[in-house]
Structure formats: structure tokens, C-alpha cells
XYZ file of N, CA and C in Angstrom:
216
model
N -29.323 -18.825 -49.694
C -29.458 -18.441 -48.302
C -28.175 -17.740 -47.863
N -28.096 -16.913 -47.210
C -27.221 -15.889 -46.825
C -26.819 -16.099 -45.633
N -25.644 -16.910 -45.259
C -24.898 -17.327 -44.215
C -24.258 -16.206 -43.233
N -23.965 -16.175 -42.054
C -23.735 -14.897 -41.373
C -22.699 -15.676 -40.243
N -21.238 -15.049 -40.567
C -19.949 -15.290 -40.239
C -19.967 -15.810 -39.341
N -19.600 -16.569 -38.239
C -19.583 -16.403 -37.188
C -18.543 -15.692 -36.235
N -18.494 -15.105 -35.235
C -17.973 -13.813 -34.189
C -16.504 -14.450 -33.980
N -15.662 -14.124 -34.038
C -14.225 -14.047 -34.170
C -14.204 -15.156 -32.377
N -13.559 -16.428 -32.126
C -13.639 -16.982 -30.727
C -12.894 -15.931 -30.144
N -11.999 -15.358 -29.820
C -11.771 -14.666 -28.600
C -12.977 -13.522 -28.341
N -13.674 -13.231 -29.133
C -15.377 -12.359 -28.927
C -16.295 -13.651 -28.092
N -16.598 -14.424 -28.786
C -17.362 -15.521 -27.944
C -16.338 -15.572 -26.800
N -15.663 -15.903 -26.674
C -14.625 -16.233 -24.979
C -14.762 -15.039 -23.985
N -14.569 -13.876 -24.391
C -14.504 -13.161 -24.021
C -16.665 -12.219 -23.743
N -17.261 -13.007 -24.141
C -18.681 -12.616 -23.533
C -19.171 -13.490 -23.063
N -18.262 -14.692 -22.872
C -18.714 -16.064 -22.531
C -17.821 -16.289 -20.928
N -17.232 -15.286 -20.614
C -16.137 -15.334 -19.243
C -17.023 -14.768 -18.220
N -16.983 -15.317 -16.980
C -17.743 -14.979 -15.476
C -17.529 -13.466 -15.513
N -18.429 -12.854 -14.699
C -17.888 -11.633 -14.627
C -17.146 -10.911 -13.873
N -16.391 -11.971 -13.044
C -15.417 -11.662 -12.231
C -13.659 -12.254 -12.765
N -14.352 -11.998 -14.169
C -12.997 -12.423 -15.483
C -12.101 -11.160 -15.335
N -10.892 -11.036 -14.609
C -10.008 -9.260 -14.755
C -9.958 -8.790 -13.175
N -11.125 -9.210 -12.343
C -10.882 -8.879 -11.146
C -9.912 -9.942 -10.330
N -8.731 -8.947 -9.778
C -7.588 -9.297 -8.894
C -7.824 -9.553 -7.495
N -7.859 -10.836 -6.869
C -8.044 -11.051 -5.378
C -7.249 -10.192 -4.540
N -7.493 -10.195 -3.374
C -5.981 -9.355 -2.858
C -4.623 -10.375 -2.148
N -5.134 -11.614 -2.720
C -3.813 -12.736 -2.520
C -3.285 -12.183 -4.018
N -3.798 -12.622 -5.129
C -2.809 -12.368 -6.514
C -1.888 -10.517 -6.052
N -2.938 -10.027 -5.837
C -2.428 -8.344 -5.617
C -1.047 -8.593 -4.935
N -1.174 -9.382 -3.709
C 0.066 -8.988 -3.215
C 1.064 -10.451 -3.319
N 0.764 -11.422 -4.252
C 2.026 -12.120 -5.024
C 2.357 -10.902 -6.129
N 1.792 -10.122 -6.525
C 2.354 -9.111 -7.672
C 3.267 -8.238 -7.096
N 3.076 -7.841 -5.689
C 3.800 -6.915 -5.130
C 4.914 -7.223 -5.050
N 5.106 -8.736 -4.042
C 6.553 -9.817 -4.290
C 6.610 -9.571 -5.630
N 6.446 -10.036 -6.447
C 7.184 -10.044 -7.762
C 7.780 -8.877 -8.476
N 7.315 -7.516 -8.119
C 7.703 -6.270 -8.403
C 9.122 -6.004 -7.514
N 8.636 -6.242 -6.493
C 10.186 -6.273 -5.396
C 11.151 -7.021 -6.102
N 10.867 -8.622 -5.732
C 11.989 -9.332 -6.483
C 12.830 -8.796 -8.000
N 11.412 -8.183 -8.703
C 11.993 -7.273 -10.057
C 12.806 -6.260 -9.346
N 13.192 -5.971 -8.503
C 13.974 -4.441 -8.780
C 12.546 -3.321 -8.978
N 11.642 -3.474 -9.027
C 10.545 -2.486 -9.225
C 10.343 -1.627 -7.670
N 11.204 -0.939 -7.392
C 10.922 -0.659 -6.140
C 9.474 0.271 -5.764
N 9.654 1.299 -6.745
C 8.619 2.666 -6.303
C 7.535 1.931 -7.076
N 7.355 1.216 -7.896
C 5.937 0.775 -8.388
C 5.302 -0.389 -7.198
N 6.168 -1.046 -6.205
C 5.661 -2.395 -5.431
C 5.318 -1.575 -4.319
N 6.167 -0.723 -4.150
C 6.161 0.577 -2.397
C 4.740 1.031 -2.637
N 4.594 1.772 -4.142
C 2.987 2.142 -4.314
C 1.827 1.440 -4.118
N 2.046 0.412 -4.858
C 1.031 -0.827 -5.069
C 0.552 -1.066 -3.682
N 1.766 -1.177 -2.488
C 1.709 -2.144 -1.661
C 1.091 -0.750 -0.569
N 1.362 0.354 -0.904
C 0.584 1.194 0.160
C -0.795 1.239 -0.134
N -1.284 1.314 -1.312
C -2.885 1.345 -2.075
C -3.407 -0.069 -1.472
N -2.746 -0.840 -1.305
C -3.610 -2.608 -1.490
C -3.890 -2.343 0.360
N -2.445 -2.050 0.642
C -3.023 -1.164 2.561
C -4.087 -0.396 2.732
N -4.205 0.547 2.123
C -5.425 1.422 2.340
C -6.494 0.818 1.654
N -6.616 0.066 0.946
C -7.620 -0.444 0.432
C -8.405 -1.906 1.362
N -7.364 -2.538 1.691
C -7.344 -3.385 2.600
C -6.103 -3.322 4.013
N -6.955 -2.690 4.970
C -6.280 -2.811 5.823
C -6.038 -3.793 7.175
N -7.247 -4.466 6.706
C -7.622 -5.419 7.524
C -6.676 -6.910 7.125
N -6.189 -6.951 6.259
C -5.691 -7.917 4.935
C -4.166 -8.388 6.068
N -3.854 -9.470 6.096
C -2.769 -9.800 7.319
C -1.501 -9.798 5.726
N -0.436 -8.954 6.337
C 0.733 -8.806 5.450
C 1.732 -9.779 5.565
N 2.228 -10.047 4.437
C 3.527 -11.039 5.339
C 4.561 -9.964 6.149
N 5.682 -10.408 7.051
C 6.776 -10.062 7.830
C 7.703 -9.262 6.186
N 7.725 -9.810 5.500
C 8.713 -9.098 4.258
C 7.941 -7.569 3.949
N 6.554 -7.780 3.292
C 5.712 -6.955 3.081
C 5.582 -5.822 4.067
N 4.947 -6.635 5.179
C 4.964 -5.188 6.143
C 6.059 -4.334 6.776
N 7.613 -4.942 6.748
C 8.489 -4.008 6.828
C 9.056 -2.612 5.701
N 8.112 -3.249 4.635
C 8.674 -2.515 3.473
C 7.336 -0.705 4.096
N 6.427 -1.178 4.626
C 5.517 -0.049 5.191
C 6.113 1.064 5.758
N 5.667 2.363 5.440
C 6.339 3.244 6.165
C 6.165 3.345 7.914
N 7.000 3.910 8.591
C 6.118 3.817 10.004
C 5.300 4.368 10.393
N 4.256 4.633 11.566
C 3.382 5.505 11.490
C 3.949 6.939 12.449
């Protein structure tokens, strides 16, 4: 009888994950932004943090966050 391998586990884990496995809340989004700041990442957190604005503008910023905003 001819036995048939079984699928490498990170293949099963990985078709076996919700499908909201990779999608970023916009709380994680903007602990990433803090953490880019705190890095010294300036022009990548300034970007991030204007996109996660226009994307969510409704989204309440912290006092740190929203000063980093340009003015209008």
C-alpha cells in the first residue's frame, strides 16, 4: 500500500488559521507607529501614521500621535 506523506505542519497551520490570520487592527497599526518613533524611524512612522489617518479618520489618536500630524 502506498502511503502519502503527510503536508509539511506549517502548510496545515497555515490553511488551518482564521481568515483574519495577517490582518492588522488599527490598535496594533498604531502601537507599530509608537514603536517606529521610539525606533528613530521617523519618515517611515510620519508615513504610516498619515495613511492609518486617511484610512481611519474617525480613529481617536493619542496627544503624542496627533502632534506628530501635519497642520491643516
Amino acid at each position: 500500500m502506498l502511503q502519502v506523506p503527510a503536508p509539511p505542519a506549517d502548510t496545515v497551520a497555515k490553511e488551518a488559521a482564521p481568515a483574519t490570520a495577517g490582518v492588522i487592527t488599527p490598535a496594533e497599526e498604531l502601537a507599530r507607529i509608537e514603536q517606529l518613533f521610539a525606533q528613530g524611524e521617523q519618515h517611515e512612522a510620519r508615513q504610516r501614521l498619515l495613511d492609518f489617518h486617511h484610512a481611519h479618520p474617525q480613529w481617536p489618536l493619542p496627544p503624542e500621535l496627533q502632534a506628530k500630524l501635519p497642520k491643516p
